[in-house]
Amino acid sequence: ADNLIERILYLDGIPNLQRLNKVGVGETVKEQLESDLALEVDAIARLQNSVKTAFEAADTGSRELFEHILVSEEEHLDFLETQLSLIGELGESIYLAQQMHKGS
């Protein structure tokens, strides 16, 4: 977020820090991961559009920033898909037990 704010300021824009999206909170780990997954899918679509727009505007700095963020979001999407797949294969209780074991 800081990099985006810096870029907006560099381009003489005013970042809007008041407009916040709805926060999705799941009642279970699976629901939370599914909520996070939906946010990632939306973010990736927006970033892909932003990359295209920056490219068309010949704004290399913004395009590179969006591409960098996009790579990170795609990695997070892959992580979430993997976690949801594990929950599907193992069941939520075994998945959680494995996560607790990794943390100790």
Tab-separated table of N, CA and C in Angstrom:
chain	number	residue	atom	x	y	z
A	1	ALA	N	0.827	-1.191	0.000
A	1	ALA	CA	0.000	0.000	0.000
A	1	ALA	C	0.871	1.253	0.000
A	2	ASP	N	1.958	1.227	0.738
A	2	ASP	CA	2.829	2.398	0.798
A	2	ASP	C	3.399	2.737	-0.571
A	3	ASN	N	3.784	1.715	-1.341
A	3	ASN	CA	4.327	1.957	-2.674
A	3	ASN	C	3.289	2.590	-3.587
A	4	LEU	N	2.040	2.145	-3.476
A	4	LEU	CA	0.975	2.730	-4.287
A	4	LEU	C	0.728	4.182	-3.893
A	5	ILE	N	0.729	4.454	-2.602
A	5	ILE	CA	0.531	5.825	-2.133
A	5	ILE	C	1.659	6.717	-2.636
A	6	GLU	N	2.892	6.244	-2.536
A	6	GLU	CA	4.036	7.010	-3.035
A	6	GLU	C	3.897	7.295	-4.521
A	7	ARG	N	3.444	6.309	-5.291
A	7	ARG	CA	3.293	6.487	-6.737
A	7	ARG	C	2.197	7.508	-7.041
A	8	ILE	N	1.087	7.428	-6.329
A	8	ILE	CA	-0.003	8.388	-6.531
A	8	ILE	C	0.482	9.804	-6.226
A	9	LEU	N	1.199	9.961	-5.135
A	9	LEU	CA	1.735	11.274	-4.778
A	9	LEU	C	2.749	11.755	-5.810
A	10	TYR	N	3.586	10.860	-6.302
A	10	TYR	CA	4.577	11.207	-7.325
A	10	TYR	C	3.892	11.742	-8.580
A	11	LEU	N	2.735	11.171	-8.897
A	11	LEU	CA	1.985	11.591	-10.087
A	11	LEU	C	1.048	12.765	-9.782
A	12	ASP	N	1.292	13.432	-8.640
A	12	ASP	CA	0.509	14.588	-8.197
A	12	ASP	C	-0.954	14.261	-7.929
A	13	GLY	N	-1.223	13.023	-7.569
A	13	GLY	CA	-2.579	12.623	-7.204
A	13	GLY	C	-2.772	12.692	-5.705
A	14	ILE	N	-4.004	12.459	-5.294
A	14	ILE	CA	-4.333	12.443	-3.872
A	14	ILE	C	-4.902	11.065	-3.548
A	15	PRO	N	-4.176	10.272	-2.762
A	15	PRO	CA	-4.683	8.937	-2.423
A	15	PRO	C	-5.910	9.025	-1.520
A	16	ASN	N	-6.889	8.184	-1.789
A	16	ASN	CA	-8.102	8.138	-0.970
A	16	ASN	C	-7.956	7.001	0.029
A	17	LEU	N	-7.684	7.354	1.264
A	17	LEU	CA	-7.513	6.354	2.311
A	17	LEU	C	-8.794	6.145	3.112
A	18	GLN	N	-9.862	6.813	2.710
A	18	GLN	CA	-11.134	6.702	3.422
A	18	GLN	C	-12.039	5.628	2.835
A	19	ARG	N	-11.856	5.319	1.558
A	19	ARG	CA	-12.718	4.346	0.892
A	19	ARG	C	-12.171	2.946	1.139
A	20	LEU	N	-12.815	2.242	2.027
A	20	LEU	CA	-12.370	0.903	2.392
A	20	LEU	C	-13.392	-0.115	1.923
A	21	ASN	N	-12.924	-1.260	1.507
A	21	ASN	CA	-13.818	-2.338	1.101
A	21	ASN	C	-14.341	-3.075	2.322
A	22	LYS	N	-15.415	-3.794	2.113
A	22	LYS	CA	-16.016	-4.607	3.167
A	22	LYS	C	-15.020	-5.683	3.598
A	23	VAL	N	-14.932	-5.906	4.891
A	23	VAL	CA	-14.046	-6.936	5.426
A	23	VAL	C	-14.850	-8.221	5.585
A	24	GLY	N	-14.368	-9.292	4.966
A	24	GLY	CA	-15.038	-10.580	5.081
A	24	GLY	C	-14.380	-11.424	6.159
A	25	VAL	N	-15.177	-11.886	7.104
A	25	VAL	CA	-14.654	-12.713	8.187
A	25	VAL	C	-15.398	-14.036	8.169
A	26	GLY	N	-14.655	-15.119	8.029
A	26	GLY	CA	-15.268	-16.437	8.032
A	26	GLY	C	-15.444	-16.961	9.444
A	27	GLU	N	-16.425	-17.822	9.605
A	27	GLU	CA	-16.644	-18.440	10.916
A	27	GLU	C	-15.737	-19.643	11.124
A	28	THR	N	-15.205	-20.178	10.040
A	28	THR	CA	-14.273	-21.304	10.119
A	28	THR	C	-13.019	-20.939	9.332
A	29	VAL	N	-11.986	-21.724	9.510
A	29	VAL	CA	-10.752	-21.492	8.759
A	29	VAL	C	-11.028	-21.606	7.261
A	30	LYS	N	-11.800	-22.608	6.877
A	30	LYS	CA	-12.117	-22.797	5.458
A	30	LYS	C	-12.855	-21.583	4.900
A	31	GLU	N	-13.836	-21.081	5.635
A	31	GLU	CA	-14.579	-19.903	5.180
A	31	GLU	C	-13.665	-18.689	5.063
A	32	GLN	N	-12.733	-18.533	5.995
A	32	GLN	CA	-11.815	-17.400	5.942
A	32	GLN	C	-10.901	-17.503	4.731
A	33	LEU	N	-10.393	-18.700	4.475
A	33	LEU	CA	-9.536	-18.896	3.306
A	33	LEU	C	-10.318	-18.660	2.015
A	34	GLU	N	-11.566	-19.094	1.973
A	34	GLU	CA	-12.403	-18.865	0.788
A	34	GLU	C	-12.665	-17.373	0.581
A	35	SER	N	-12.879	-16.655	1.671
A	35	SER	CA	-13.068	-15.209	1.594
A	35	SER	C	-11.801	-14.527	1.083
A	36	ASP	N	-10.667	-14.944	1.613
A	36	ASP	CA	-9.380	-14.404	1.161
A	36	ASP	C	-9.149	-14.711	-0.315
A	37	LEU	N	-9.516	-15.915	-0.735
A	37	LEU	CA	-9.359	-16.321	-2.131
A	37	LEU	C	-10.174	-15.412	-3.048
A	38	ALA	N	-11.408	-15.125	-2.666
A	38	ALA	CA	-12.258	-14.242	-3.473
A	38	ALA	C	-11.641	-12.850	-3.590
A	39	LEU	N	-11.065	-12.353	-2.499
A	39	LEU	CA	-10.397	-11.052	-2.536
A	39	LEU	C	-9.189	-11.071	-3.464
A	40	GLU	N	-8.430	-12.161	-3.426
A	40	GLU	CA	-7.252	-12.280	-4.291
A	40	GLU	C	-7.650	-12.312	-5.766
A	41	VAL	N	-8.695	-13.070	-6.078
A	41	VAL	CA	-9.159	-13.155	-7.470
A	41	VAL	C	-9.552	-11.764	-7.961
A	42	ASP	N	-10.270	-11.015	-7.121
A	42	ASP	CA	-10.675	-9.659	-7.479
A	42	ASP	C	-9.457	-8.747	-7.634
A	43	ALA	N	-8.521	-8.838	-6.706
A	43	ALA	CA	-7.318	-8.000	-6.758
A	43	ALA	C	-6.500	-8.294	-8.009
A	44	ILE	N	-6.385	-9.563	-8.370
A	44	ILE	CA	-5.617	-9.936	-9.559
A	44	ILE	C	-6.260	-9.362	-10.810
A	45	ALA	N	-7.580	-9.445	-10.908
A	45	ALA	CA	-8.275	-8.881	-12.072
A	45	ALA	C	-8.049	-7.370	-12.154
A	46	ARG	N	-8.124	-6.695	-11.018
A	46	ARG	CA	-7.900	-5.242	-11.004
A	46	ARG	C	-6.456	-4.899	-11.384
A	47	LEU	N	-5.522	-5.677	-10.867
A	47	LEU	CA	-4.114	-5.418	-11.177
A	47	LEU	C	-3.808	-5.679	-12.646
A	48	GLN	N	-4.377	-6.727	-13.205
A	48	GLN	CA	-4.177	-7.000	-14.630
A	48	GLN	C	-4.698	-5.835	-15.465
A	49	ASN	N	-5.848	-5.303	-15.080
A	49	ASN	CA	-6.407	-4.151	-15.778
A	49	ASN	C	-5.518	-2.920	-15.599
A	50	SER	N	-4.968	-2.756	-14.403
A	50	SER	CA	-4.083	-1.624	-14.128
A	50	SER	C	-2.793	-1.719	-14.929
A	51	VAL	N	-2.251	-2.925	-15.063
A	51	VAL	CA	-1.048	-3.125	-15.878
A	51	VAL	C	-1.338	-2.715	-17.314
A	52	LYS	N	-2.471	-3.160	-17.834
A	52	LYS	CA	-2.861	-2.836	-19.214
A	52	LYS	C	-3.031	-1.327	-19.393
A	53	THR	N	-3.718	-0.694	-18.451
A	53	THR	CA	-3.947	0.749	-18.535
A	53	THR	C	-2.634	1.520	-18.472
A	54	ALA	N	-1.752	1.131	-17.563
A	54	ALA	CA	-0.455	1.804	-17.444
A	54	ALA	C	0.375	1.605	-18.705
A	55	PHE	N	0.315	0.409	-19.289
A	55	PHE	CA	1.042	0.141	-20.532
A	55	PHE	C	0.532	1.045	-21.646
A	56	GLU	N	-0.795	1.131	-21.771
A	56	GLU	CA	-1.397	1.960	-22.822
A	56	GLU	C	-1.085	3.440	-22.629
A	57	ALA	N	-0.895	3.856	-21.374
A	57	ALA	CA	-0.566	5.248	-21.074
A	57	ALA	C	0.939	5.503	-21.112
A	58	ALA	N	1.713	4.472	-21.439
A	58	ALA	CA	3.179	4.557	-21.474
A	58	ALA	C	3.739	5.002	-20.119
A	59	ASP	N	3.106	4.547	-19.044
A	59	ASP	CA	3.541	4.853	-17.678
A	59	ASP	C	4.305	3.639	-17.143
A	60	THR	N	5.575	3.583	-17.483
A	60	THR	CA	6.407	2.433	-17.139
A	60	THR	C	6.529	2.236	-15.630
A	61	GLY	N	6.678	3.306	-14.889
A	61	GLY	CA	6.827	3.191	-13.440
A	61	GLY	C	5.621	2.541	-12.784
A	62	SER	N	4.432	2.988	-13.163
A	62	SER	CA	3.213	2.399	-12.593
A	62	SER	C	3.037	0.965	-13.058
A	63	ARG	N	3.316	0.710	-14.341
A	63	ARG	CA	3.175	-0.652	-14.866
A	63	ARG	C	4.072	-1.611	-14.103
A	64	GLU	N	5.326	-1.229	-13.878
A	64	GLU	CA	6.254	-2.096	-13.148
A	64	GLU	C	5.799	-2.312	-11.705
A	65	LEU	N	5.272	-1.277	-11.074
A	65	LEU	CA	4.763	-1.408	-9.707
A	65	LEU	C	3.591	-2.384	-9.673
A	66	PHE	N	2.644	-2.222	-10.605
A	66	PHE	CA	1.489	-3.122	-10.657
A	66	PHE	C	1.916	-4.557	-10.952
A	67	GLU	N	2.883	-4.732	-11.840
A	67	GLU	CA	3.360	-6.083	-12.154
A	67	GLU	C	4.005	-6.737	-10.935
A	68	HIS	N	4.753	-5.965	-10.182
A	68	HIS	CA	5.396	-6.482	-8.966
A	68	HIS	C	4.338	-6.931	-7.951
A	69	ILE	N	3.335	-6.107	-7.753
A	69	ILE	CA	2.256	-6.456	-6.820
A	69	ILE	C	1.488	-7.661	-7.343
A	70	LEU	N	1.270	-7.719	-8.657
A	70	LEU	CA	0.534	-8.823	-9.275
A	70	LEU	C	1.219	-10.159	-9.016
A	71	VAL	N	2.524	-10.204	-9.130
A	71	VAL	CA	3.266	-11.441	-8.864
A	71	VAL	C	3.024	-11.901	-7.429
A	72	SER	N	3.080	-10.973	-6.493
A	72	SER	CA	2.846	-11.303	-5.089
A	72	SER	C	1.426	-11.822	-4.870
A	73	GLU	N	0.451	-11.181	-5.495
A	73	GLU	CA	-0.947	-11.610	-5.348
A	73	GLU	C	-1.161	-12.996	-5.954
A	74	GLU	N	-0.515	-13.270	-7.086
A	74	GLU	CA	-0.648	-14.591	-7.709
A	74	GLU	C	-0.030	-15.677	-6.833
A	75	GLU	N	1.080	-15.356	-6.172
A	75	GLU	CA	1.690	-16.312	-5.241
A	75	GLU	C	0.755	-16.577	-4.062
A	76	HIS	N	0.123	-15.529	-3.566
A	76	HIS	CA	-0.806	-15.690	-2.444
A	76	HIS	C	-2.028	-16.493	-2.877
A	77	LEU	N	-2.506	-16.263	-4.100
A	77	LEU	CA	-3.628	-17.038	-4.633
A	77	LEU	C	-3.272	-18.518	-4.676
A	78	ASP	N	-2.074	-18.826	-5.145
A	78	ASP	CA	-1.620	-20.217	-5.212
A	78	ASP	C	-1.574	-20.836	-3.814
A	79	PHE	N	-1.066	-20.083	-2.849
A	79	PHE	CA	-1.015	-20.561	-1.462
A	79	PHE	C	-2.417	-20.875	-0.946
A	80	LEU	N	-3.359	-19.955	-1.167
A	80	LEU	CA	-4.727	-20.159	-0.681
A	80	LEU	C	-5.381	-21.363	-1.341
A	81	GLU	N	-5.175	-21.517	-2.645
A	81	GLU	CA	-5.735	-22.677	-3.345
A	81	GLU	C	-5.163	-23.974	-2.785
A	82	THR	N	-3.876	-23.974	-2.477
A	82	THR	CA	-3.237	-25.158	-1.898
A	82	THR	C	-3.824	-25.473	-0.527
A	83	GLN	N	-4.003	-24.447	0.301
A	83	GLN	CA	-4.549	-24.664	1.642
A	83	GLN	C	-5.975	-25.203	1.573
A	84	LEU	N	-6.778	-24.653	0.673
A	84	LEU	CA	-8.156	-25.130	0.530
A	84	LEU	C	-8.192	-26.554	-0.006
A	85	SER	N	-7.257	-26.887	-0.880
A	85	SER	CA	-7.166	-28.253	-1.393
A	85	SER	C	-6.812	-29.220	-0.263
A	86	LEU	N	-5.878	-28.812	0.590
A	86	LEU	CA	-5.501	-29.646	1.736
A	86	LEU	C	-6.677	-29.849	2.689
A	87	ILE	N	-7.432	-28.796	2.930
A	87	ILE	CA	-8.612	-28.924	3.791
A	87	ILE	C	-9.596	-29.904	3.169
A	88	GLY	N	-9.757	-29.825	1.850
A	88	GLY	CA	-10.657	-30.745	1.162
A	88	GLY	C	-10.208	-32.190	1.254
A	89	GLU	N	-8.904	-32.409	1.170
A	89	GLU	CA	-8.356	-33.771	1.217
A	89	GLU	C	-8.318	-34.336	2.638
A	90	LEU	N	-7.902	-33.503	3.593
A	90	LEU	CA	-7.660	-33.976	4.957
A	90	LEU	C	-8.838	-33.777	5.900
A	91	GLY	N	-9.659	-32.809	5.602
A	91	GLY	CA	-10.670	-32.377	6.556
A	91	GLY	C	-10.090	-31.249	7.395
A	92	GLU	N	-10.958	-30.399	7.884
A	92	GLU	CA	-10.485	-29.200	8.577
A	92	GLU	C	-9.766	-29.506	9.888
A	93	SER	N	-10.225	-30.491	10.635
A	93	SER	CA	-9.597	-30.763	11.936
A	93	SER	C	-8.170	-31.287	11.776
A	94	ILE	N	-7.942	-32.191	10.825
A	94	ILE	CA	-6.582	-32.710	10.605
A	94	ILE	C	-5.696	-31.607	10.030
A	95	TYR	N	-6.247	-30.813	9.112
A	95	TYR	CA	-5.498	-29.684	8.548
A	95	TYR	C	-5.027	-28.756	9.675
A	96	LEU	N	-5.941	-28.394	10.565
A	96	LEU	CA	-5.587	-27.493	11.669
A	96	LEU	C	-4.559	-28.120	12.604
A	97	ALA	N	-4.695	-29.414	12.855
A	97	ALA	CA	-3.722	-30.101	13.712
A	97	ALA	C	-2.334	-30.044	13.085
A	98	GLN	N	-2.256	-30.232	11.773
A	98	GLN	CA	-0.960	-30.154	11.088
A	98	GLN	C	-0.387	-28.742	11.159
A	99	GLN	N	-1.241	-27.736	11.030
A	99	GLN	CA	-0.772	-26.355	11.096
A	99	GLN	C	-0.229	-26.030	12.485
A	100	MET	N	-0.891	-26.551	13.508
A	100	MET	CA	-0.413	-26.318	14.875
A	100	MET	C	0.913	-27.030	15.105
A	101	HIS	N	1.063	-28.219	14.542
A	101	HIS	CA	2.300	-28.976	14.695
A	101	HIS	C	3.457	-28.245	14.017
A	102	LYS	N	3.210	-27.641	12.857
A	102	LYS	CA	4.251	-26.888	12.149
A	102	LYS	C	4.719	-25.693	12.961
A	103	GLY	N	3.800	-25.097	13.716
A	103	GLY	CA	4.127	-23.907	14.494
A	103	GLY	C	4.919	-24.185	15.756
A	104	SER	N	4.967	-25.435	16.173
A	104	SER	CA	5.669	-25.733	17.433
A	104	SER	C	7.085	-26.180	17.214
